[in-house]
Coordinates of C-alpha atoms and ligand atoms in Angstrom, one line a residue:
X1 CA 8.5 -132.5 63.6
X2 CA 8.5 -131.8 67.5
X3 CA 5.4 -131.1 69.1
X4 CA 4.6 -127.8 69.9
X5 CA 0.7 -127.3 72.3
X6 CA 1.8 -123.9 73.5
X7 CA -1.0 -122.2 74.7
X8 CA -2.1 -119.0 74.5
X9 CA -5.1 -118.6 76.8
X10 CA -3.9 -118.7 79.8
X11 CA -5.5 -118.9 83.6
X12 CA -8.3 -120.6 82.4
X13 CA -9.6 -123.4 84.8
X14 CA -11.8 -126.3 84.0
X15 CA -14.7 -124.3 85.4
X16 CA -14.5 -121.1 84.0
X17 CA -13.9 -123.0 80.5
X18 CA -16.6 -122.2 77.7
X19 CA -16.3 -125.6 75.9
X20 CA -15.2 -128.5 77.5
X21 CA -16.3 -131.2 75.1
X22 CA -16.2 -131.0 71.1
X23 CA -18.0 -133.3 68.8
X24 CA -16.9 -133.2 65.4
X25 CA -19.0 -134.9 63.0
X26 CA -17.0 -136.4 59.5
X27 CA -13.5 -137.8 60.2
X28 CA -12.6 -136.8 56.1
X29 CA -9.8 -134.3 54.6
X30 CA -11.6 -131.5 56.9
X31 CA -12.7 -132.8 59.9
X32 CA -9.8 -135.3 60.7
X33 CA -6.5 -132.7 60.9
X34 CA -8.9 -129.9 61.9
X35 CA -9.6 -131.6 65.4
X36 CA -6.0 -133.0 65.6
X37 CA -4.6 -129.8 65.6
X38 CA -7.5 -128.8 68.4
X39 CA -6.9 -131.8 70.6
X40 CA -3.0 -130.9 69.8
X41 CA -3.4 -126.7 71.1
X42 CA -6.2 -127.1 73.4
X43 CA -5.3 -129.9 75.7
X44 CA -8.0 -128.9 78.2
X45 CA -10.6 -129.9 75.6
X46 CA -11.8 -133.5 74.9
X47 CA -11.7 -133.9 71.0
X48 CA -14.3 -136.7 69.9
X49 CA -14.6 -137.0 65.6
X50 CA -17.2 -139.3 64.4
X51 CA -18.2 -140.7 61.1
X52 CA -21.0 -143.0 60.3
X53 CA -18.1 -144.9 58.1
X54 CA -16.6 -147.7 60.5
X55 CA -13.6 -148.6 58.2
X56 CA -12.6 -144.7 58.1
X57 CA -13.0 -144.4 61.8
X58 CA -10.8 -148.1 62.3
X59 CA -8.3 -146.3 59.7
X60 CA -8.0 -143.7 62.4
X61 CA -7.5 -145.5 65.1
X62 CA -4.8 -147.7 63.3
X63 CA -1.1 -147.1 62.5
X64 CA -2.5 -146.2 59.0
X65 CA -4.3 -143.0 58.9
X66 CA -6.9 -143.0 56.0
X67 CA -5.4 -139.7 54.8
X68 CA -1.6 -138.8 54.0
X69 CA -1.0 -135.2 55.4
X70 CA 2.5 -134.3 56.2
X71 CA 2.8 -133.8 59.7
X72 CA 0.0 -135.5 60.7
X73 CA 0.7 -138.9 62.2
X74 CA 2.6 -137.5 64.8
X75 CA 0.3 -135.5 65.9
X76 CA -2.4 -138.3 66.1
X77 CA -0.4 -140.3 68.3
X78 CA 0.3 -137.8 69.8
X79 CA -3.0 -136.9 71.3
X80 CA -5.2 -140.0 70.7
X81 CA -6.4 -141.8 73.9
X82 CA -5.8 -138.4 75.7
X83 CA -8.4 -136.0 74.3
X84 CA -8.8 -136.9 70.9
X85 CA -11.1 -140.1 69.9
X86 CA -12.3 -141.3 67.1
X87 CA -15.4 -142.5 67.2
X88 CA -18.6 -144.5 65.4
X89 CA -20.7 -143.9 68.4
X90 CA -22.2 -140.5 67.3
X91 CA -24.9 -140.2 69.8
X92 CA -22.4 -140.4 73.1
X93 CA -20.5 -137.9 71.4
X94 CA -23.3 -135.7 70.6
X95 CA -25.1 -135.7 73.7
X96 CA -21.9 -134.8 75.6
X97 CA -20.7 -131.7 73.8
X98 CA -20.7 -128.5 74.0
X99 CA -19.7 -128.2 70.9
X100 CA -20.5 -129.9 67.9
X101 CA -18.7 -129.5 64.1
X102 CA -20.5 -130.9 60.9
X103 CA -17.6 -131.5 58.5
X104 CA -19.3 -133.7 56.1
X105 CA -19.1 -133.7 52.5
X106 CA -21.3 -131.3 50.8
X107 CA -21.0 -132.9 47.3
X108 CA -22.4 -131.3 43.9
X109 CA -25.5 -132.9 43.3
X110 CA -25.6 -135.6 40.5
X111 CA -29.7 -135.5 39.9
X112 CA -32.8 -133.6 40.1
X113 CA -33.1 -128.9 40.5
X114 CA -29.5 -127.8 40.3
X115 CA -27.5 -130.8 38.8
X116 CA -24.0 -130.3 38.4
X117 CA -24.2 -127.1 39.9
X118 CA -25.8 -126.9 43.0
X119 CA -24.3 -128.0 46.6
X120 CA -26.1 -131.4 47.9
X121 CA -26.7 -130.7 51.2
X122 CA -28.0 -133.8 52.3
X123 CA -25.7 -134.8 54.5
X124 CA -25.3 -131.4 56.6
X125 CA -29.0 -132.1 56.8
X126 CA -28.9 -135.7 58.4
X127 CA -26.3 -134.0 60.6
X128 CA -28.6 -131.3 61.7
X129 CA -31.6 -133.8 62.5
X130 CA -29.8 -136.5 64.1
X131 CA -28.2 -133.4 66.4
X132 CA -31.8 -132.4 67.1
X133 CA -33.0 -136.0 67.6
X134 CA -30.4 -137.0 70.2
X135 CA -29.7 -133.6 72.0
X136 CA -31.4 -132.8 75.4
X137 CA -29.4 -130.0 76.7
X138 CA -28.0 -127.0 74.4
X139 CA -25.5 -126.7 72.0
X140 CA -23.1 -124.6 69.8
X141 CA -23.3 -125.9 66.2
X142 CA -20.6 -125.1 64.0
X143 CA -20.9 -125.4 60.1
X144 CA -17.1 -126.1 59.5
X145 CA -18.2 -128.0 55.5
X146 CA -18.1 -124.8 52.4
X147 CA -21.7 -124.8 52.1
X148 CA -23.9 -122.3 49.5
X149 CA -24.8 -118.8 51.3
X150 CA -27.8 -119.4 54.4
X151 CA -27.1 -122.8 54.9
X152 CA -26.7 -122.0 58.1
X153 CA -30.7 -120.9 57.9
X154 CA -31.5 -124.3 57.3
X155 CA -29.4 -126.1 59.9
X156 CA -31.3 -123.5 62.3
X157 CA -34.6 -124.6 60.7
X158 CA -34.3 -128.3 60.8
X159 CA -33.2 -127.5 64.9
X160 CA -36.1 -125.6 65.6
X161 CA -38.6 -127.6 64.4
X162 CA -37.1 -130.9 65.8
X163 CA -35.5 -129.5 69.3
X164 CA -36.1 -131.2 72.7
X165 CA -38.3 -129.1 75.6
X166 CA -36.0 -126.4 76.8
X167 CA -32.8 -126.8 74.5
X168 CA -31.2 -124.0 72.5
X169 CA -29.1 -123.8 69.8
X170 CA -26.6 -121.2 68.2
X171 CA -25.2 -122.2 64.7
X172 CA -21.9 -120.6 63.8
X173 CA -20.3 -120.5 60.1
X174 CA -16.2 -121.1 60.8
X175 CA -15.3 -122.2 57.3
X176 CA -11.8 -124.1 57.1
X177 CA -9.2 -122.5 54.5
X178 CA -6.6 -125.6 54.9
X179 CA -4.9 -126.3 51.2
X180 CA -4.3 -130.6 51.6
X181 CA -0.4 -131.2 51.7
X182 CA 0.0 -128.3 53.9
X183 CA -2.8 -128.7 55.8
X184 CA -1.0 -129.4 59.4
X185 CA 0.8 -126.0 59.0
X186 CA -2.1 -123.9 57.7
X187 CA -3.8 -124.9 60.5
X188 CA -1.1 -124.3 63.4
X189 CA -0.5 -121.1 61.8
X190 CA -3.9 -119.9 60.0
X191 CA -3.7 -116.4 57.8
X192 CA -7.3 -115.8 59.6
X193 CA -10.1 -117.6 61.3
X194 CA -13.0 -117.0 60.3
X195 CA -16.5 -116.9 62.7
X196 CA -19.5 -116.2 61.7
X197 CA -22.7 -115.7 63.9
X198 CA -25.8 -114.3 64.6
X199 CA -25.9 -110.6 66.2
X200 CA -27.6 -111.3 69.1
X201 CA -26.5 -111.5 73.1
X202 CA -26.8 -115.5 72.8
X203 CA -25.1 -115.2 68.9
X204 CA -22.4 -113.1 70.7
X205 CA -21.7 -115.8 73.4
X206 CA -21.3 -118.3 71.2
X207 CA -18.7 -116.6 69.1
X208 CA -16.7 -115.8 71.9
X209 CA -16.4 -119.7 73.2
X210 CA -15.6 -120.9 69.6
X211 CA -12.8 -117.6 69.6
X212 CA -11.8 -118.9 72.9
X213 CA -10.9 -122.0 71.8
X214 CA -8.9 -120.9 68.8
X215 CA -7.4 -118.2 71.2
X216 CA -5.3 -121.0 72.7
X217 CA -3.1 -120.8 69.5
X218 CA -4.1 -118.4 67.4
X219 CA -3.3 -114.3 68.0
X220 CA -6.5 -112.5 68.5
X221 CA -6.1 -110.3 65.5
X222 CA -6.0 -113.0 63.5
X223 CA -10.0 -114.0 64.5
X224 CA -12.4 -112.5 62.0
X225 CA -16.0 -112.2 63.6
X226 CA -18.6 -111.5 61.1
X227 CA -22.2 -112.1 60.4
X228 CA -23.2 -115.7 59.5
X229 CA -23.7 -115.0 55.6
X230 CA -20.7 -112.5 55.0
X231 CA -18.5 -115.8 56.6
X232 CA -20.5 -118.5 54.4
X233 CA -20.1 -116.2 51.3
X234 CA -16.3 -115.5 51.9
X235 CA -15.4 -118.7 52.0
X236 CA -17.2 -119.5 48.5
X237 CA -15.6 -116.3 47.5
X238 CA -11.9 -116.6 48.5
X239 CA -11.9 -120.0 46.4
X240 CA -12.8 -118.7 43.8
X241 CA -10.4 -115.5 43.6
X242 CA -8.0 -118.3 44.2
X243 CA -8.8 -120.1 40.9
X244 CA -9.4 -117.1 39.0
X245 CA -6.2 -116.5 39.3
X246 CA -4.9 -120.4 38.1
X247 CA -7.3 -119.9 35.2
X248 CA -6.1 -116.2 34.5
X249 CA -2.4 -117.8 34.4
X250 CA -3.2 -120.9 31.9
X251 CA -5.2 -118.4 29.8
X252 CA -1.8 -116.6 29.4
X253 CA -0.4 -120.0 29.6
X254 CA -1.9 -120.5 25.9
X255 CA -1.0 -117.2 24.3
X256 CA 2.2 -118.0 25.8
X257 CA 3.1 -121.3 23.8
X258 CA 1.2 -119.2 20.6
X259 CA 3.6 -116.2 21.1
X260 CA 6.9 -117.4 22.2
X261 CA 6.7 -116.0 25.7
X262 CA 7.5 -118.0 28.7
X263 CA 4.5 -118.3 31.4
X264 CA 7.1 -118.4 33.9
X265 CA 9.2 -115.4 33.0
X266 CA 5.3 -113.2 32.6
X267 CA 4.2 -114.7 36.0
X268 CA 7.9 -113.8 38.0
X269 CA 6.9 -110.1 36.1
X270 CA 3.6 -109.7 37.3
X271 CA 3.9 -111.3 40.7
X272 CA 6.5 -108.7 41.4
X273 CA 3.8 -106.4 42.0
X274 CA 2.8 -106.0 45.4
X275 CA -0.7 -105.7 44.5
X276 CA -0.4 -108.6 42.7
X277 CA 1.8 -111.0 44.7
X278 CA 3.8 -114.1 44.0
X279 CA 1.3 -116.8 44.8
X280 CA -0.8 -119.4 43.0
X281 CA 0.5 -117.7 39.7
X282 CA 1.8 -121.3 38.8
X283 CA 0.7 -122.5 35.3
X284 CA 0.0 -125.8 35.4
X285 CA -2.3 -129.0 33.6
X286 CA -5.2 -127.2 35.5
X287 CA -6.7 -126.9 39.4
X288 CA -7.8 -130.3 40.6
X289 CA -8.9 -130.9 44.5
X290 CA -12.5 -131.5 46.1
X291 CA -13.2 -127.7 46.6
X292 CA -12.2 -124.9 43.7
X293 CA -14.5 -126.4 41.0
X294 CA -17.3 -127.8 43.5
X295 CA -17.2 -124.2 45.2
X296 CA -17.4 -122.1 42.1
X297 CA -20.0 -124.1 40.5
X298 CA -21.9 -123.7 43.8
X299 CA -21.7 -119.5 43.3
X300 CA -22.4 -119.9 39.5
X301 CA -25.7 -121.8 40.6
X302 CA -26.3 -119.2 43.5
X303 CA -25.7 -116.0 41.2
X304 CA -28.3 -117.7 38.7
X305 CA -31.0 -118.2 41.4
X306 CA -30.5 -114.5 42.6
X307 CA -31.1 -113.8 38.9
X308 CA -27.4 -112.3 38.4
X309 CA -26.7 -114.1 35.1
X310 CA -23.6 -111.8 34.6
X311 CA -22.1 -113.2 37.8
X312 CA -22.8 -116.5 37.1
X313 CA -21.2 -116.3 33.6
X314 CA -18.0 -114.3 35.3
X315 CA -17.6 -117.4 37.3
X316 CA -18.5 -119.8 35.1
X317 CA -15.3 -119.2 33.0
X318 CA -12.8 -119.7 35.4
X319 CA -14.5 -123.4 35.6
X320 CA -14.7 -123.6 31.5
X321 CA -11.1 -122.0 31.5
X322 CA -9.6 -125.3 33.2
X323 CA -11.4 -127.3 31.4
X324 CA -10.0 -126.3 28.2
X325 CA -6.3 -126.0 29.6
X326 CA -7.1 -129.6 30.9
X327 CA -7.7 -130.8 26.8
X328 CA -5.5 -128.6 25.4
X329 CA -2.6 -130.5 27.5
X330 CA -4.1 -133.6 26.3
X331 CA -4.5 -132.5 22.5
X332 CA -1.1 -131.1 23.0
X333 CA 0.1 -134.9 23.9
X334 CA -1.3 -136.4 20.6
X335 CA -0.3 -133.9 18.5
X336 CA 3.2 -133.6 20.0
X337 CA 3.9 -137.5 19.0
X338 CA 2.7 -137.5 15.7
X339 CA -0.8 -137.2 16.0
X340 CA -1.3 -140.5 17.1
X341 CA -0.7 -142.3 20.2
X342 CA -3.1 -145.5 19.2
X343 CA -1.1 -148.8 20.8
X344 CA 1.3 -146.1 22.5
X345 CA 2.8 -146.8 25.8
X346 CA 2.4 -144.0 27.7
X347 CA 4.0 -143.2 31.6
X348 CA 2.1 -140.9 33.5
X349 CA 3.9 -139.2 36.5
X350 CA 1.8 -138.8 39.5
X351 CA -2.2 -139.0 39.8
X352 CA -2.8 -136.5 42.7
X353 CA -4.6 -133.8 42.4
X354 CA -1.4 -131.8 43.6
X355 CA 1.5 -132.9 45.9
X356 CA 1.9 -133.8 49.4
X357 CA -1.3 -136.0 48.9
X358 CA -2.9 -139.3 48.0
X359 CA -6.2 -137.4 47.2
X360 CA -7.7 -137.7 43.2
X361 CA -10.7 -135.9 43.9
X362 CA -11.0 -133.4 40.3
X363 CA -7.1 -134.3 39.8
X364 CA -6.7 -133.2 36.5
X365 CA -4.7 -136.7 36.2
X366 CA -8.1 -138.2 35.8
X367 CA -8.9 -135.9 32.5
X368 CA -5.8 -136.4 30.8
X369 CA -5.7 -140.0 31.0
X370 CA -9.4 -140.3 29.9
X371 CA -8.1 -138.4 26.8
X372 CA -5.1 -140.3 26.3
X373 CA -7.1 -144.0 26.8
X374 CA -9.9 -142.5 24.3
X375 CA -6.8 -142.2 22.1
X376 CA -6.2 -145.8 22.3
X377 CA -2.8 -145.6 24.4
X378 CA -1.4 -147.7 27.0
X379 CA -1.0 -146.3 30.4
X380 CA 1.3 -146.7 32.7
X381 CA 0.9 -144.8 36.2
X382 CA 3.0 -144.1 39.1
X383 CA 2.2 -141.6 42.4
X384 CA 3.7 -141.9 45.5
X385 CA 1.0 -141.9 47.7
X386 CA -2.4 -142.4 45.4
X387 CA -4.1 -146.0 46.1
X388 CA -3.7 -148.7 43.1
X389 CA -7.4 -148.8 43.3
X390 CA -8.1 -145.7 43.8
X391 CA -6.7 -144.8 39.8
X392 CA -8.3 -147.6 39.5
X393 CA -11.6 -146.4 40.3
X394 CA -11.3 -143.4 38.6
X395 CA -10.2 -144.1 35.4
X396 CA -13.6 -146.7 35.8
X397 CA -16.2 -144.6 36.3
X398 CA -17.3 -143.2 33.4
X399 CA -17.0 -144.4 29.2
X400 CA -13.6 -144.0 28.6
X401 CA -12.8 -147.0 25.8
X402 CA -11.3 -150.3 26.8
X403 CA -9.0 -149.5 30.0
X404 CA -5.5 -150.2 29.5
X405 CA -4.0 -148.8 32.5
X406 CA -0.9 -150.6 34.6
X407 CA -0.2 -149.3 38.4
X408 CA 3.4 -149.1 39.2
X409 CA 4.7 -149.0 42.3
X410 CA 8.5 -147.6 40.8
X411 CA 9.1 -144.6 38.9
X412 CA 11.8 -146.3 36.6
X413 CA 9.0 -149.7 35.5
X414 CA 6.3 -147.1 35.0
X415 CA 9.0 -145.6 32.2
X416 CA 10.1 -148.6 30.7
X417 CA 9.9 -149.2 27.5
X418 CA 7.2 -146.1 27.1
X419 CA 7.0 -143.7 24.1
X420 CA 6.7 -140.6 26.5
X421 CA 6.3 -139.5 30.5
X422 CA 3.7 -137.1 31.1
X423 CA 4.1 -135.1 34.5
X424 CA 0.7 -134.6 36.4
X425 CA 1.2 -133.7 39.6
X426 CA 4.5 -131.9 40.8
X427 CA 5.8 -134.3 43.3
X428 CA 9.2 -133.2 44.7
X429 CA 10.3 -136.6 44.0
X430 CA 10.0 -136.0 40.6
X431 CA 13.0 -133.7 40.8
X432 CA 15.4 -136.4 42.0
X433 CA 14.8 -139.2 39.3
X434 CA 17.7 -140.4 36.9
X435 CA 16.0 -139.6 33.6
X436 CA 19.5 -140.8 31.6
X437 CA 18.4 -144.3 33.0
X438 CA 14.4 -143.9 32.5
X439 CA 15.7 -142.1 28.7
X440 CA 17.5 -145.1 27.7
X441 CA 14.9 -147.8 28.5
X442 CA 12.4 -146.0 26.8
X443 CA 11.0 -146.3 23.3
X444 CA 13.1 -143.5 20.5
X445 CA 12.3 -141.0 20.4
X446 CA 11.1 -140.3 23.7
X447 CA 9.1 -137.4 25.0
X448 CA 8.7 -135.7 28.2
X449 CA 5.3 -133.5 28.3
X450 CA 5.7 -131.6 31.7
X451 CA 2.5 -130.6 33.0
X452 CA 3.3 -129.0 36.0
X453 CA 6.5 -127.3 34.4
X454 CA 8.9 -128.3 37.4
X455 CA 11.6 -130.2 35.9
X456 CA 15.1 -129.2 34.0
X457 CA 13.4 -128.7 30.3
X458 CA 17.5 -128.3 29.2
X459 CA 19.2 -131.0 31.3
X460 CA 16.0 -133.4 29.7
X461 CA 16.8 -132.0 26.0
X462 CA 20.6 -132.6 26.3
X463 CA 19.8 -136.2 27.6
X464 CA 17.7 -136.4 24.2
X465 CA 14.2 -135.9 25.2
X466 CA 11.8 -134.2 23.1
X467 CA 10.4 -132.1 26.0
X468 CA 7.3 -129.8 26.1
X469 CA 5.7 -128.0 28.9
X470 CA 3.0 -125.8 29.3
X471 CA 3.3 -122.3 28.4
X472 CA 6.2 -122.3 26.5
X473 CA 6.6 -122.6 22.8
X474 CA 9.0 -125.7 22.3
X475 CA 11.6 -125.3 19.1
X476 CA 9.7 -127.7 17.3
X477 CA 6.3 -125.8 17.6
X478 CA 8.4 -123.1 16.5
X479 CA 10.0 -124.9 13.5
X480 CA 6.0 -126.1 13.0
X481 CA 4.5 -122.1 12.4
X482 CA 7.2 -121.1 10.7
X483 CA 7.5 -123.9 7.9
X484 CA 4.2 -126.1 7.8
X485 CA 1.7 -123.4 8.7
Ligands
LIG501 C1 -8.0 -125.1 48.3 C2 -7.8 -123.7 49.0 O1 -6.4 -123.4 48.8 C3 -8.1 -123.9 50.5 O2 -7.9 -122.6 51.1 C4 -9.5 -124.4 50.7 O3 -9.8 -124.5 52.1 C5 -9.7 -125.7 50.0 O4 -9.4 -125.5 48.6 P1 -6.7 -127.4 48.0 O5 -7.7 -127.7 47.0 O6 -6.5 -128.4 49.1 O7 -7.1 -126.0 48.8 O8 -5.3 -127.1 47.3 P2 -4.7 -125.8 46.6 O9 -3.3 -125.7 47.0 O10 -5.5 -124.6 46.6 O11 -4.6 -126.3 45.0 C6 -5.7 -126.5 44.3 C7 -5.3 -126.9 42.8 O12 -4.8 -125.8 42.2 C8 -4.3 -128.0 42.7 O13 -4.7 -128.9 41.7 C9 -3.0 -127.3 42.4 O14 -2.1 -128.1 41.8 C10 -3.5 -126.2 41.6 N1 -2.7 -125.0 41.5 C11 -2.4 -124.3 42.7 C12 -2.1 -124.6 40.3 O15 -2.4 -125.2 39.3 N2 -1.3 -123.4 40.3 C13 -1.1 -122.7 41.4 O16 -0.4 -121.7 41.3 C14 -1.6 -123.1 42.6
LIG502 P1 -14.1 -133.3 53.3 O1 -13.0 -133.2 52.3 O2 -15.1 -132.2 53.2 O3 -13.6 -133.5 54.7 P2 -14.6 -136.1 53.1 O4 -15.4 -136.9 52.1 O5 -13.1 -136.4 53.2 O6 -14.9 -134.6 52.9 O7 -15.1 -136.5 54.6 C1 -16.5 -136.3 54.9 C2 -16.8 -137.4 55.9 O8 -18.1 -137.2 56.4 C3 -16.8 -138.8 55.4 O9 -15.9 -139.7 56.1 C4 -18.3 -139.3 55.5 O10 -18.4 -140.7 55.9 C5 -18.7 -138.4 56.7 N1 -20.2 -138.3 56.7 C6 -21.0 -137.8 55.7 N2 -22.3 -137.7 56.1 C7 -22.3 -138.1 57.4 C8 -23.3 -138.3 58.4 N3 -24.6 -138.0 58.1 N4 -23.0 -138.8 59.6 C9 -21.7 -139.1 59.9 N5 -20.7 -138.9 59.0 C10 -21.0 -138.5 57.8

C-alpha cells in the first residue's frame, strides 16, 4: 500500500501548534494502529505509545509487530524512529506531553459487585494516578478505552485529588470505532470522530486541539463534538445496535433452517431497504471480538444500576441470542453426524474471532470447540494467522474434558483423514482451497458444516460432501421432518 500523510491543516507552524507531543498509554489492538495512523497524518507531532508490558513494547519495535492488521507494518516502519516510539519508559513520555491517551484494557470484571457484567476499570485507574503522580505541568487527557457512562468523572477525580501545585487537567471522551482487520482503513478514513468534553472555556480548548489534530486528515464535518457522557454512552451504544443486528439475523437464521428459507436470500431482501442497509446482516456461528459482548454486558449492568430492568433485559438478549446460535451450531455438528462424534476427527477451519486477524478474544471458535471436545472428538485446527499457543491457551482455560486438539500449520493436514471440516471464521483463503483433494483424504462420508456460510454449498455437494450451513435447511433436514418427525 503507498503511503499517503496528506495533510489537511495547513500553515500551521511549530509554535502556533496546540499539541506538539502525544503520549499514548497501552500499545494493544487500540492504542498501537490508532497512534500509527497519527504519527503517519500528523508528521509535526511526536507519537510516543507506552505499555507497562516490555515484550509487547520489544514486539513493536521488531520486524514482528505483536498484532496482524493489514496495512499496518508499512506504516510502522514507516514512521518509527521519526515521530512514533514505542516505549516502556512511561514517565518521560508522560511528563513531556501535551497530550496523553489511556488505551488500556477495560476488561469485564471476573470477582466481587458486578461480576461478569460490569467494566473493570482498574487499569484506566492506575493510568489516571500514575498521570497525576508524575505530571507537573498541565495536560489534555483523553479516554480513547470504551469505558461504562462517567468514567470520565472518575479519571477527573483521581486527578484532582492527586494533582501537583498549579497543574490542570481537561479529560476528553474520543472513543475509537476501528473493526480489527480493517482497522488501518477505518482509521485513515473514519465514518465520524467522536469528542467529547466538558462545556466550559478550558473544556472548549481542549476539544479544539484534539479536533486539530484529527483535522490534519479528517474533513471537519466528519468531527462530532459532544458532551463527555453523550460521547462515552454512544460508543457503548453504537456496539450494541451493531450486534443487535447479528443477533436479529441468527434469530432469523434459526427459523430459517426450521422453515426452508434461506438467511441469505431474507437478508439481500431486507437490506435493500434504505432504512435498513446492507451491512452486518451476515448470519454467521455468532459475534466474537474483545468489544460487542464486553460492551453490552457493560450497558446491561449500567441499565440495572439506574434501575431500568427493561433496558437491561432488551440488551441482555442480544448477548443470550449469540449464545444460543453459538450451541445450536455446535448441537447442529453432533446431530448432523449421527449424533455422535465420540473418537471423531474433526478439522476446524480458522480460530479467529473474524478475518483479517490473529485475535481469539470471544471468537466463537473457542465455544464450538469446547462443545465438540465435551463431545469426546478429536480436533484438528488450522488459522492463518492465530498463535499455536494461543488456541492453545484457550481451549485450556476452563473444564472442557481431556484436550485432544492438534495445531496445523496447512489447511490440507488439518483435513486429513477427518470425519468433517467445520468453518469458523471466513478467511478469504478459505475460498481458494482444493476441497476434491481435502474430500478424498478424508474419512466417508465427509461433512462440511459452514459456519460462516462463505463457501460453494453446490460445488462441495457435487464433490460429495454432506454440507450444512447456517440458515438454510439442508435436503437431509428436510428429508428428516418430513419422514422421521
Ligand atoms: C467492533 C465494532 O465494529 C467497532 O466499531 C468497535 O470499535 C469495536 O467492535 P470488531 O469487534 O473489531 O469491531 O469487529 P466487527 O467487524 O464489528 O465484528 C465483530 C463480530 O461480529 C465478528 O465475530 C464478526 O465475524 C461478527 N459479524 C460481523 C457477524 O457475525 N456478522 C456480520 O454481519 C458482521
Ligand atoms: P485493546 O484491545 O483495548 O487495545 P489490549 O489488551 O490489546 O486492549 O491492549 C491494552 C494494553 O494496555 C496492553 O498491552 C496492556 O499491557 C496495557 N496496559 C494495561 N494497563 C496498563 C497500565 N496501567 N500501564 C501501562 N500499560 C497498561
Amino acid at each position: 500500500m503507498p503511503i499517503d500523510n496528506s495533510q489537511g491543516v495547513t500553515g500551521s507552524t511549530t509554535e502556533q501548534a496546540p499539541v506538539r507531543k502525544i503520549a499514548c498509554i497501552g500499545a494493544g489492538y487500540v492504542g498501537g494502529p490508532t497512534c500509527s495512523i497519527l504519527a503517519l497524518k500528523c508528521p509535526d507531532v511526536q507519537v510516543t505509545v507506552v505499555d507497562r508490558n516490555e515484550h509487547r513494547i520489544n514486539q513493536w519495535n521488531s520486524n514482528k509487530l505483536p498484532i496482524y492488521e493489514p496495512g499496518l507494518d508499512e506504516i510502522v516502519q514507516h514512521c518509527r524512529g521519526k515521530n512514533l516510539f514505542f516505549s516502556t519508559d512511561m514517565t518521560t513520555a508522560l511528563k513531556e506531553a501535551d497530550l496523553i491517551f489511556i488505551s488500556v484494557n477495560t476488561p469485564t470484571k471476573t470477582f466481587g459487585l458486578g461480576k461478569g457484567r460490569a467494566a473493570d476499570l482498574k487499569f484506566v485507574e492506575s493510568c489516571a494516578r500514575l498521570i497525576a503522580e508524575v505530571c507537573d505541568q498541565s495536560k489534555i487527557v483523553v479516554e480513547k478505552s470504551t469505558v461504562p457512562v462517567r468514567s470520565a468523572a472518575s479519571i477527573i477525580n483521581i486527578l484532582k485529588a492527586n494533582t501537583k501545585a498549579g497543574v490542570k487537567y481537561q479529560v476528553l471522551s474520543n472513543p475509537e470505532f476501528l473493526a480489527e482487520g480493517t482497522a488501518v482503513s477505518d482509521l485513515i478514513s473514519p465514518d465520524r470522530v467522536l469528542i467529547g468534553g466538558e462545556n466550559s472555556d478550558e473544556g472548549r480548548k481542549a476539544i479544539r486541539a484534539l479536533s486539530w489534530i484529527y483535522q490534519h486528515w479528517v474533513p471537519a464535518d466528519k468531527i462530532v463534538t459532544t458532551n463527555t457522557w453523550s460521547s462515552e454512552l454512544s460508543k457503548l451504544a453504537a456496539n450494541a445496535f451493531l450486534a443487535q443486528r447479528i443477533s436479529s439475523i441468527n434469530a432469523i437464521s434459526a427459523l430459517c433452517e426450521s422453515t426452508g428459507a434461506d438467511v441469505s436470500e431474507v437478508a439481500k431482501a431486507i437490506g435493500l431497504d434504505s432504512r435498513l442497509g446492507p451491512k452486518f446482516l451476515q448470519a454467521s456461528v455468532g459475534f466474537g471480538g474483545s468489544c460487542f459482548q464486553k460492551d453490552i454486558l457493560n450497558l446491561v449492568y449500567i441499565s440495572e444500576s439506574l434501575n431500568l430492568p427493561n433496558v437491561a433485559a432488551y440488551w441482555q438478549q442480544v448477548i443470550d441470542m449469540n449464545e444460543y446460535q453459538k450451541s445450536r451450531f455446535g448441537q447442529r455438528i453432533v446431530s448432523g453426524m449421527f449424533n455422535t462424534i465420540s473418537d471423531k476427527h474433526i478439522a476446524i477451519l480458522g480460530f479467529a474471532f473474524k478475518k483479517n486477524t490473529g485475535d481469539t478474544r470471544e471468537s466463537p471458535a473457542i465455544c464450538v470447540c469446547k462443545h465438540l471436545l465435551e463431545e469426546g472428538a478429536y480436533l484438528h485446527i488450522y488459522d492463518p494467522k492465530v498463535e499455536k499457543e494461543q488456541i492453545m491457551q484457550d481451549l485450556s482455560e476452563e473444564n472442557c474434558g481431556a484436550i485432544s486438539v492438534s495445531i496445523h500449520e496447512d489447511p490440507y493436514d488439518a483435513a486429513r483423514g477427518t470425519h468433517a471440516l467445520v468453518i469458523c471464521t471466513e478467511w478469504d483463503q478459505f475460498l481458494e482451497y482444493d476441497y476434491k483433494r481435502m474430500y478424498d483424504s478424508m474419512m466417508k462420508p465427509a461433512f462440511i458444516f459452514d459456519g460462516r456460510k462463505i463457501l460453494d454449498h453446490v460445488a462441495l455437494s457435487k464433490i460429495g460432501f454432506h454440507v450444512e450451513t447456517i440458515g438454510m435447511r439442508t435436503s437431509q433436514q428436510y428429508f428428516y421432518t418430513l419422514f422421521c418427525q
